[in-house]
Short mmCIF file of C-alpha atoms and ligand atoms in Angstrom, two decimals:
data_model
loop_
_atom_site.label_atom_id
_atom_site.label_comp_id
_atom_site.label_asym_id
_atom_site.label_seq_id
_atom_site.Cartn_x
_atom_site.Cartn_y
_atom_site.Cartn_z
CA MET X 242 0.08 -0.59 0.02
CA VAL X 243 1.53 3.30 -0.77
CA LYS X 244 2.41 5.53 1.74
CA ILE X 245 1.84 10.01 0.60
CA ILE X 246 4.48 12.39 1.49
CA ASN X 247 1.53 14.88 3.38
CA GLY X 248 4.23 17.69 3.14
CA LYS X 249 2.13 20.19 4.16
CA GLU X 250 2.05 18.75 7.84
CA ILE X 251 5.76 18.10 7.17
CA SER X 252 6.50 21.93 6.49
CA ASN X 253 3.65 23.32 9.17
CA SER X 254 5.67 21.29 11.84
CA LEU X 255 8.61 22.65 10.35
CA ILE X 256 7.55 26.57 10.33
CA GLU X 257 6.51 25.42 14.18
CA LYS X 258 9.97 24.19 14.82
CA LEU X 259 10.89 26.92 13.13
CA LYS X 260 8.49 30.07 15.24
CA GLU X 261 10.22 28.21 18.61
CA LYS X 262 13.72 29.46 17.29
CA VAL X 263 12.76 32.83 16.34
CA ASP X 264 11.07 33.12 19.48
CA LYS X 265 13.96 32.22 21.43
CA LEU X 266 16.72 34.35 19.05
CA LYS X 267 14.74 37.55 20.07
CA LEU X 268 14.57 36.68 23.73
CA GLU X 269 17.73 35.71 24.25
CA SER X 270 19.75 37.67 21.98
CA ASN X 271 17.62 40.18 20.68
CA VAL X 272 17.26 39.28 16.98
CA CYS X 273 14.78 38.87 14.66
CA PRO X 274 15.36 37.68 11.68
CA SER X 275 13.99 39.58 8.58
CA LEU X 276 13.89 39.17 4.53
CA ALA X 277 12.99 41.88 2.46
CA VAL X 278 11.31 39.71 -1.40
CA ILE X 279 11.47 42.24 -4.27
CA MET X 280 8.99 41.63 -7.31
CA VAL X 281 9.03 43.74 -10.76
CA GLY X 282 6.05 44.19 -12.33
CA ASP X 283 2.90 42.64 -11.25
CA ASN X 284 2.56 38.83 -12.36
CA PRO X 285 -0.65 37.90 -10.58
CA ALA X 286 1.16 34.19 -9.87
CA SER X 287 4.50 35.77 -8.24
CA LYS X 288 1.72 37.81 -6.43
CA ILE X 289 0.52 34.95 -4.32
CA TYR X 290 4.10 33.42 -4.04
CA VAL X 291 5.11 36.89 -2.48
CA ASN X 292 2.00 37.05 -0.38
CA ASN X 293 2.39 33.30 0.45
CA LYS X 294 5.64 34.30 1.72
CA LYS X 295 4.70 37.55 3.45
CA ARG X 296 2.38 35.11 5.15
CA ILE X 297 4.98 32.68 6.67
CA CYS X 298 7.11 34.79 7.86
CA GLU X 299 4.33 36.04 10.13
CA LYS X 300 3.37 33.29 11.44
CA ILE X 301 7.42 32.42 12.56
CA GLY X 302 7.92 36.02 14.09
CA ILE X 303 10.61 37.36 11.14
CA LYS X 304 9.88 40.35 9.86
CA SER X 305 9.26 40.65 6.05
CA TYR X 306 9.77 44.07 3.97
CA GLU X 307 8.54 44.17 0.48
CA PHE X 308 9.89 46.40 -2.55
CA VAL X 309 7.36 46.30 -5.62
CA LEU X 310 8.74 48.65 -8.51
CA PRO X 311 6.96 48.98 -12.01
CA ALA X 312 7.12 45.84 -14.63
CA ASN X 313 9.46 49.29 -16.77
CA ALA X 314 11.83 50.17 -13.60
CA PRO X 315 15.32 50.02 -15.63
CA GLU X 316 18.16 47.03 -14.41
CA SER X 317 19.70 49.78 -13.00
CA GLU X 318 17.44 50.77 -10.07
CA LEU X 319 16.58 47.14 -8.97
CA LEU X 320 20.59 47.07 -8.31
CA LYS X 321 20.46 50.61 -6.47
CA LEU X 322 17.81 48.25 -4.24
CA ILE X 323 19.87 45.86 -3.69
CA CYS X 324 23.31 47.44 -2.92
CA GLY X 325 21.43 49.10 -0.71
CA LEU X 326 19.82 46.71 0.89
CA ASN X 327 23.10 44.06 1.20
CA LYS X 328 24.59 47.52 3.65
CA ARG X 329 21.33 47.71 5.65
CA GLU X 330 21.90 45.76 8.74
CA ASP X 331 18.58 44.82 9.76
CA ILE X 332 17.88 42.94 6.41
CA ASN X 333 19.18 39.66 6.66
CA GLY X 334 17.75 37.38 3.73
CA ILE X 335 17.31 39.02 0.06
CA LEU X 336 15.24 37.48 -2.05
CA VAL X 337 14.06 38.87 -6.00
CA GLN X 338 11.01 37.06 -6.99
CA LEU X 339 11.61 35.72 -10.70
CA PRO X 340 11.26 35.95 -13.85
CA LEU X 341 12.17 39.10 -13.81
CA PRO X 342 10.62 41.31 -17.03
CA PRO X 343 12.44 40.40 -20.42
CA HIS X 344 14.50 43.94 -20.32
CA ILE X 345 16.66 42.03 -16.82
CA ASN X 346 19.41 40.12 -16.79
CA GLU X 347 18.44 37.58 -14.94
CA LYS X 348 21.99 36.53 -13.62
CA LYS X 349 23.21 40.26 -12.62
CA ILE X 350 20.94 40.44 -10.20
CA ILE X 351 21.22 37.20 -8.07
CA GLU X 352 24.93 37.48 -8.50
CA ASN X 353 24.64 41.29 -6.32
CA ILE X 354 22.42 40.16 -3.69
CA ALA X 355 25.39 39.50 -1.24
CA PRO X 356 25.97 35.74 -0.57
CA LEU X 357 25.51 35.85 2.73
CA LYS X 358 21.32 36.79 2.52
CA ASP X 359 21.74 34.73 -0.83
CA VAL X 360 19.10 32.92 0.61
CA ASP X 361 17.46 31.05 -2.67
CA ALA X 362 21.01 29.96 -2.58
CA PHE X 363 21.32 31.24 -6.66
CA ASN X 364 24.72 32.99 -6.56
CA GLU X 365 27.60 32.13 -7.79
CA THR X 366 29.39 31.76 -4.35
CA ASN X 367 26.43 29.32 -2.82
CA VAL X 368 26.35 26.74 -6.22
CA GLY X 369 29.91 26.37 -5.51
CA LYS X 370 29.71 26.17 -1.47
CA ILE X 371 27.25 23.80 -2.65
CA MET X 372 29.20 21.43 -5.08
CA THR X 373 31.40 20.74 -2.38
CA GLY X 374 29.83 20.60 0.59
CA ASN X 375 30.50 23.93 2.46
CA PHE X 376 27.08 25.26 1.77
CA LYS X 377 25.51 28.06 4.35
CA PHE X 378 21.96 27.63 2.28
CA LEU X 379 21.36 25.36 0.62
CA PRO X 380 18.55 26.18 -2.63
CA CYS X 381 14.82 25.88 -1.01
CA THR X 382 13.61 23.03 -3.43
CA PRO X 383 16.46 20.66 -3.23
CA ALA X 384 16.83 21.27 0.52
CA GLY X 385 12.83 20.37 0.91
CA ILE X 386 12.51 17.33 -0.95
CA VAL X 387 15.86 16.14 1.18
CA TYR X 388 13.69 16.80 4.29
CA LEU X 389 10.90 15.10 2.70
CA LEU X 390 12.48 11.82 2.67
CA LYS X 391 14.48 12.36 5.85
CA GLU X 392 11.36 13.19 8.18
CA SER X 393 9.51 9.77 5.40
CA ASN X 394 12.34 7.82 7.49
CA ILE X 395 13.41 6.66 2.98
CA LYS X 396 16.39 5.37 3.01
CA ILE X 397 18.81 7.52 0.33
CA GLU X 398 22.10 6.30 1.13
CA GLY X 399 23.34 3.65 -1.49
CA GLN X 400 20.09 4.31 -3.29
CA HIS X 401 19.61 4.64 -7.21
CA CYS X 402 18.49 8.00 -7.45
CA VAL X 403 16.57 8.75 -10.86
CA ILE X 404 16.32 13.27 -11.31
CA ILE X 405 14.40 13.91 -14.78
CA GLY X 406 15.38 17.63 -15.27
CA ARG X 407 19.16 19.95 -14.83
CA SER X 408 17.71 23.31 -13.94
CA ASN X 409 20.02 25.23 -12.14
CA ILE X 410 18.07 25.80 -9.17
CA VAL X 411 16.14 22.07 -8.62
CA GLY X 412 17.95 19.82 -11.15
CA LYS X 413 21.73 20.27 -10.11
CA PRO X 414 21.59 21.14 -6.64
CA LEU X 415 19.20 18.53 -6.51
CA ALA X 416 22.06 15.94 -7.06
CA MET X 417 24.62 17.04 -5.64
CA LEU X 418 23.12 17.00 -2.48
CA MET X 419 21.92 13.51 -3.25
CA LEU X 420 25.00 12.94 -4.08
CA HIS X 421 26.14 14.69 -0.78
CA ASN X 422 23.60 12.12 1.23
CA ASN X 423 25.40 8.84 -0.47
CA ALA X 424 23.12 8.47 -3.20
CA THR X 425 24.38 6.95 -7.06
CA VAL X 426 23.15 9.82 -8.82
CA THR X 427 21.86 9.50 -12.64
CA ILE X 428 20.03 13.29 -14.18
CA CYS X 429 18.40 12.79 -16.99
CA HIS X 430 17.15 15.61 -19.55
CA SER X 431 15.48 16.44 -22.89
CA LYS X 432 18.26 14.89 -24.96
CA THR X 433 18.93 11.56 -22.80
CA GLN X 434 18.25 8.83 -24.58
CA GLY X 435 16.26 5.58 -23.22
CA LEU X 436 14.32 7.12 -20.25
CA ARG X 437 11.86 5.12 -19.39
CA GLU X 438 14.51 2.44 -18.79
CA ILE X 439 16.52 4.84 -16.56
CA CYS X 440 13.45 5.22 -14.52
CA LYS X 441 12.99 2.16 -13.87
CA THR X 442 15.75 1.30 -12.06
CA ALA X 443 15.12 4.50 -9.61
CA ASP X 444 14.46 3.55 -6.30
CA ILE X 445 14.30 6.95 -5.81
CA LEU X 446 12.51 8.59 -9.09
CA ILE X 447 12.14 12.73 -9.09
CA ALA X 448 10.26 14.86 -11.32
CA ALA X 449 11.64 17.97 -11.95
CA VAL X 450 10.23 17.43 -15.80
CA GLY X 451 7.80 20.77 -16.09
CA LYS X 452 5.38 18.61 -18.00
CA PRO X 453 1.80 17.38 -16.83
CA LYS X 454 1.45 13.87 -15.72
CA PHE X 455 4.66 13.17 -17.75
CA ILE X 456 6.07 10.01 -15.89
CA SER X 457 3.66 7.26 -16.60
CA SER X 458 3.25 4.40 -14.25
CA ASP X 459 5.00 1.81 -16.31
CA MET X 460 8.16 4.30 -16.25
CA ILE X 461 7.93 3.00 -12.20
CA LYS X 462 9.76 0.56 -10.37
CA PRO X 463 6.83 -1.29 -8.33
CA GLY X 464 8.16 0.25 -4.83
CA ALA X 465 10.30 3.12 -5.63
CA VAL X 466 9.69 6.53 -4.03
CA VAL X 467 8.00 8.43 -6.52
CA VAL X 468 8.72 12.83 -5.55
CA ASP X 469 6.66 15.18 -7.79
CA VAL X 470 7.93 18.15 -7.67
CA GLY X 471 6.19 20.23 -11.62
CA ILE X 472 3.79 22.00 -10.95
CA ASN X 473 1.74 22.65 -13.64
CA ARG X 474 -2.29 22.92 -15.38
CA ASP X 475 -3.78 20.04 -16.58
CA ILE X 476 -6.14 19.79 -19.57
CA ASN X 477 -8.94 20.93 -17.08
CA GLY X 478 -7.13 23.46 -15.44
CA TYR X 479 -6.44 21.95 -12.16
CA VAL X 480 -2.63 22.10 -10.68
CA CYS X 481 -1.66 18.77 -11.46
CA GLY X 482 2.24 17.81 -10.80
CA ASP X 483 4.88 15.60 -13.84
CA VAL X 484 3.74 12.43 -12.57
CA ASP X 485 0.61 10.46 -13.16
CA PHE X 486 -0.62 10.19 -9.93
CA GLU X 487 -3.61 8.10 -9.85
CA LYS X 488 -1.39 5.60 -11.56
CA VAL X 489 1.97 5.74 -10.70
CA LYS X 490 0.55 4.96 -6.86
CA ASP X 491 -0.02 2.42 -7.34
CA VAL X 492 2.94 1.29 -7.97
CA ALA X 493 4.66 3.35 -5.87
CA SER X 494 5.68 2.72 -1.83
CA TYR X 495 6.02 6.24 -1.39
CA ILE X 496 4.91 9.12 -3.51
CA THR X 497 4.27 13.20 -3.17
CA PRO X 498 1.50 14.73 -3.92
CA VAL X 499 1.29 18.17 -6.11
CA PRO X 500 0.10 20.56 -4.60
CA GLY X 501 1.22 19.39 -0.97
CA GLY X 502 4.01 17.84 -1.80
CA VAL X 503 7.43 19.29 -2.44
CA GLY X 504 5.79 22.73 -3.25
CA PRO X 505 5.06 23.89 1.08
CA MET X 506 8.43 22.36 1.47
CA THR X 507 10.48 25.07 -0.31
CA ILE X 508 8.72 27.78 1.31
CA ALA X 509 9.81 26.59 5.14
CA MET X 510 12.90 26.35 3.29
CA LEU X 511 13.03 29.40 2.43
CA MET X 512 12.25 30.77 6.49
CA LYS X 513 14.81 28.12 7.87
CA ASN X 514 17.71 29.79 5.90
CA THR X 515 16.29 32.99 6.95
CA ILE X 516 17.06 32.22 9.93
CA THR X 517 20.16 31.25 9.17
CA ALA X 518 20.86 34.12 7.36
CA ALA X 519 20.36 35.96 10.47
CA LEU X 520 22.69 34.01 12.96
CA LEU X 521 25.56 34.44 10.66
CA GLN X 522 25.52 37.99 10.55
CA LYS X 523 25.18 38.51 13.86
CA ASN X 524 28.11 35.67 14.79
CA ILE X 525 25.28 32.94 17.15
P1 NDP A 149 12.98 23.79 -16.57
O1 NDP A 149 11.89 24.08 -17.25
O2 NDP A 149 13.91 24.82 -15.64
O3 NDP A 149 14.04 22.66 -16.43
C1 NDP A 149 13.19 21.10 -16.56
C2 NDP A 149 13.80 20.63 -16.85
O4 NDP A 149 13.19 19.34 -17.71
C3 NDP A 149 14.75 20.21 -17.58
O5 NDP A 149 16.41 20.13 -17.79
C4 NDP A 149 14.62 19.49 -19.44
O6 NDP A 149 15.86 19.38 -20.59
C5 NDP A 149 13.76 18.54 -18.78
N1 NDP A 149 12.75 18.01 -19.53
C6 NDP A 149 11.88 19.39 -20.80
N2 NDP A 149 11.57 17.65 -21.10
C7 NDP A 149 12.37 16.44 -20.79
C8 NDP A 149 11.55 15.34 -21.41
N3 NDP A 149 10.88 15.03 -22.61
N4 NDP A 149 12.31 14.29 -20.76
C9 NDP A 149 13.63 14.35 -20.19
N5 NDP A 149 13.74 15.82 -19.76
C10 NDP A 149 12.78 16.66 -20.34
O7 NDP A 149 12.30 23.63 -15.28
P2 NDP A 149 12.72 23.65 -13.58
O8 NDP A 149 13.33 23.04 -12.76
O9 NDP A 149 11.93 25.32 -13.10
O10 NDP A 149 11.25 23.10 -12.83
C11 NDP A 149 10.53 22.11 -13.31
C12 NDP A 149 9.35 22.04 -12.70
O11 NDP A 149 9.15 22.27 -11.38
C13 NDP A 149 8.31 23.02 -12.98
O12 NDP A 149 6.84 22.19 -13.32
C14 NDP A 149 7.97 24.42 -12.01
O13 NDP A 149 7.03 24.50 -11.80
C15 NDP A 149 8.33 22.92 -11.06
N6 NDP A 149 8.80 23.78 -9.38
C16 NDP A 149 8.41 23.84 -8.19
C17 NDP A 149 8.56 24.51 -6.80
C18 NDP A 149 8.05 24.06 -6.18
O14 NDP A 149 8.28 24.48 -4.74
N7 NDP A 149 7.56 23.17 -5.98
C19 NDP A 149 9.43 24.75 -7.60
C20 NDP A 149 10.33 25.29 -8.68
C21 NDP A 149 10.39 24.41 -9.66
P3 NDP A 149 16.90 20.45 -20.42
O15 NDP A 149 18.07 20.97 -20.01
O16 NDP A 149 17.93 19.58 -21.92
O17 NDP A 149 16.16 21.15 -21.45
#
C-alpha cells in the first residue's frame, strides 16, 4: 500500500519548530530575522508567491519587507535597491521574485545579492559551496525534498536516485545534495536516450520536468519512491504535477502529491535560510 508523503503536514511542523527558534532568538539575543522580497511588475502568480511568503514570515515571527518596482523599471534601479539592502543591517535575507521582465538580466541581479543574504542560494558563490559540501544555505526546493525524504524515514544512502531535469534551481543542486547523502545519482534531461528504462532502475525517482503527468506508471520500478516537483495545469485547468499520480501510486511505495507535496517545503526552507542568514550575520 503506497504511503502519501504529506508535505503540508511536514512543512507545518517545521514552521512550528522555526517559530520556537525565532522566539528564543528574540528573547535571548534580541535578534529578529528579516526578509526583503523584491518584485518587479505585477505578475499575478508572483504576487501569490510573495503574499504566501509574507504570511509564513508573520506566522514564524520573521520581519518581512516588500519592495515593488514597476514592470518597466530599469535594471539599474533594481541593482541600486539590492545594493542598498546589502548594506542594511536590519535586512538578513534578500529574495528577488523570478521571473523578471525580459529587459532585466536575471543572472546579473542574482550575482549582486550579497552571498550571506542570498537566501535562495542561487548566486555562484553559494552554488559553488553546494558542490564542495561547504554550504551555508541550500536552495529551497532541493533542500525541501531531502527534508521530506528524511522525515519520512526513507533511506537515501546507497539508493539509485534518478532525477529528471537539470535546471540550476532544482535538478543540478538536488543531484549534489543526493550525492552528499550518499545516493548514486543519475540526471536525465530532454536529450537523454532511453528515459523509460533509466527511470525503471530508480529506487528514488524525482521528476522536475514541468510537463503535466509526464511520468507514467510503466516508468516506475515497483516499490520505488516517487517525488513530484512539477507544478503544472492539466487540460481542465487544475494544478497537477509531472507524475500521473492516480496510476503511479499503485506501483510506488511512497509518493508526493501535487499540490501538498514538495511545494509547501520550498517556502519553509526559505524561512529556515532566513534564520540561518540572521545567525551568520550576527555571529551567533
Ligand atoms: P526547467 O524548465 O528549468 O527544467 C526542466 C527540465 O526538464 C530541463 O532540464 C529539461 O531538459 C527537462 N525536460 C524537459 N522535457 C523533457 C523530456 N521530454 N524528457 C526528459 N527531460 C525533459 O524547470 P524547473 O527545474 O525550474 O522546474 C521544473 C518543474 O518544477 C516546473 O513544473 C516548476 O513549476 C516546478 N517547480 C516547483 C517548485 C516547488 O516548489 N514545488 C519549485 C521550482 C520549480 P533540458 O535541460 O534538456 O531542456
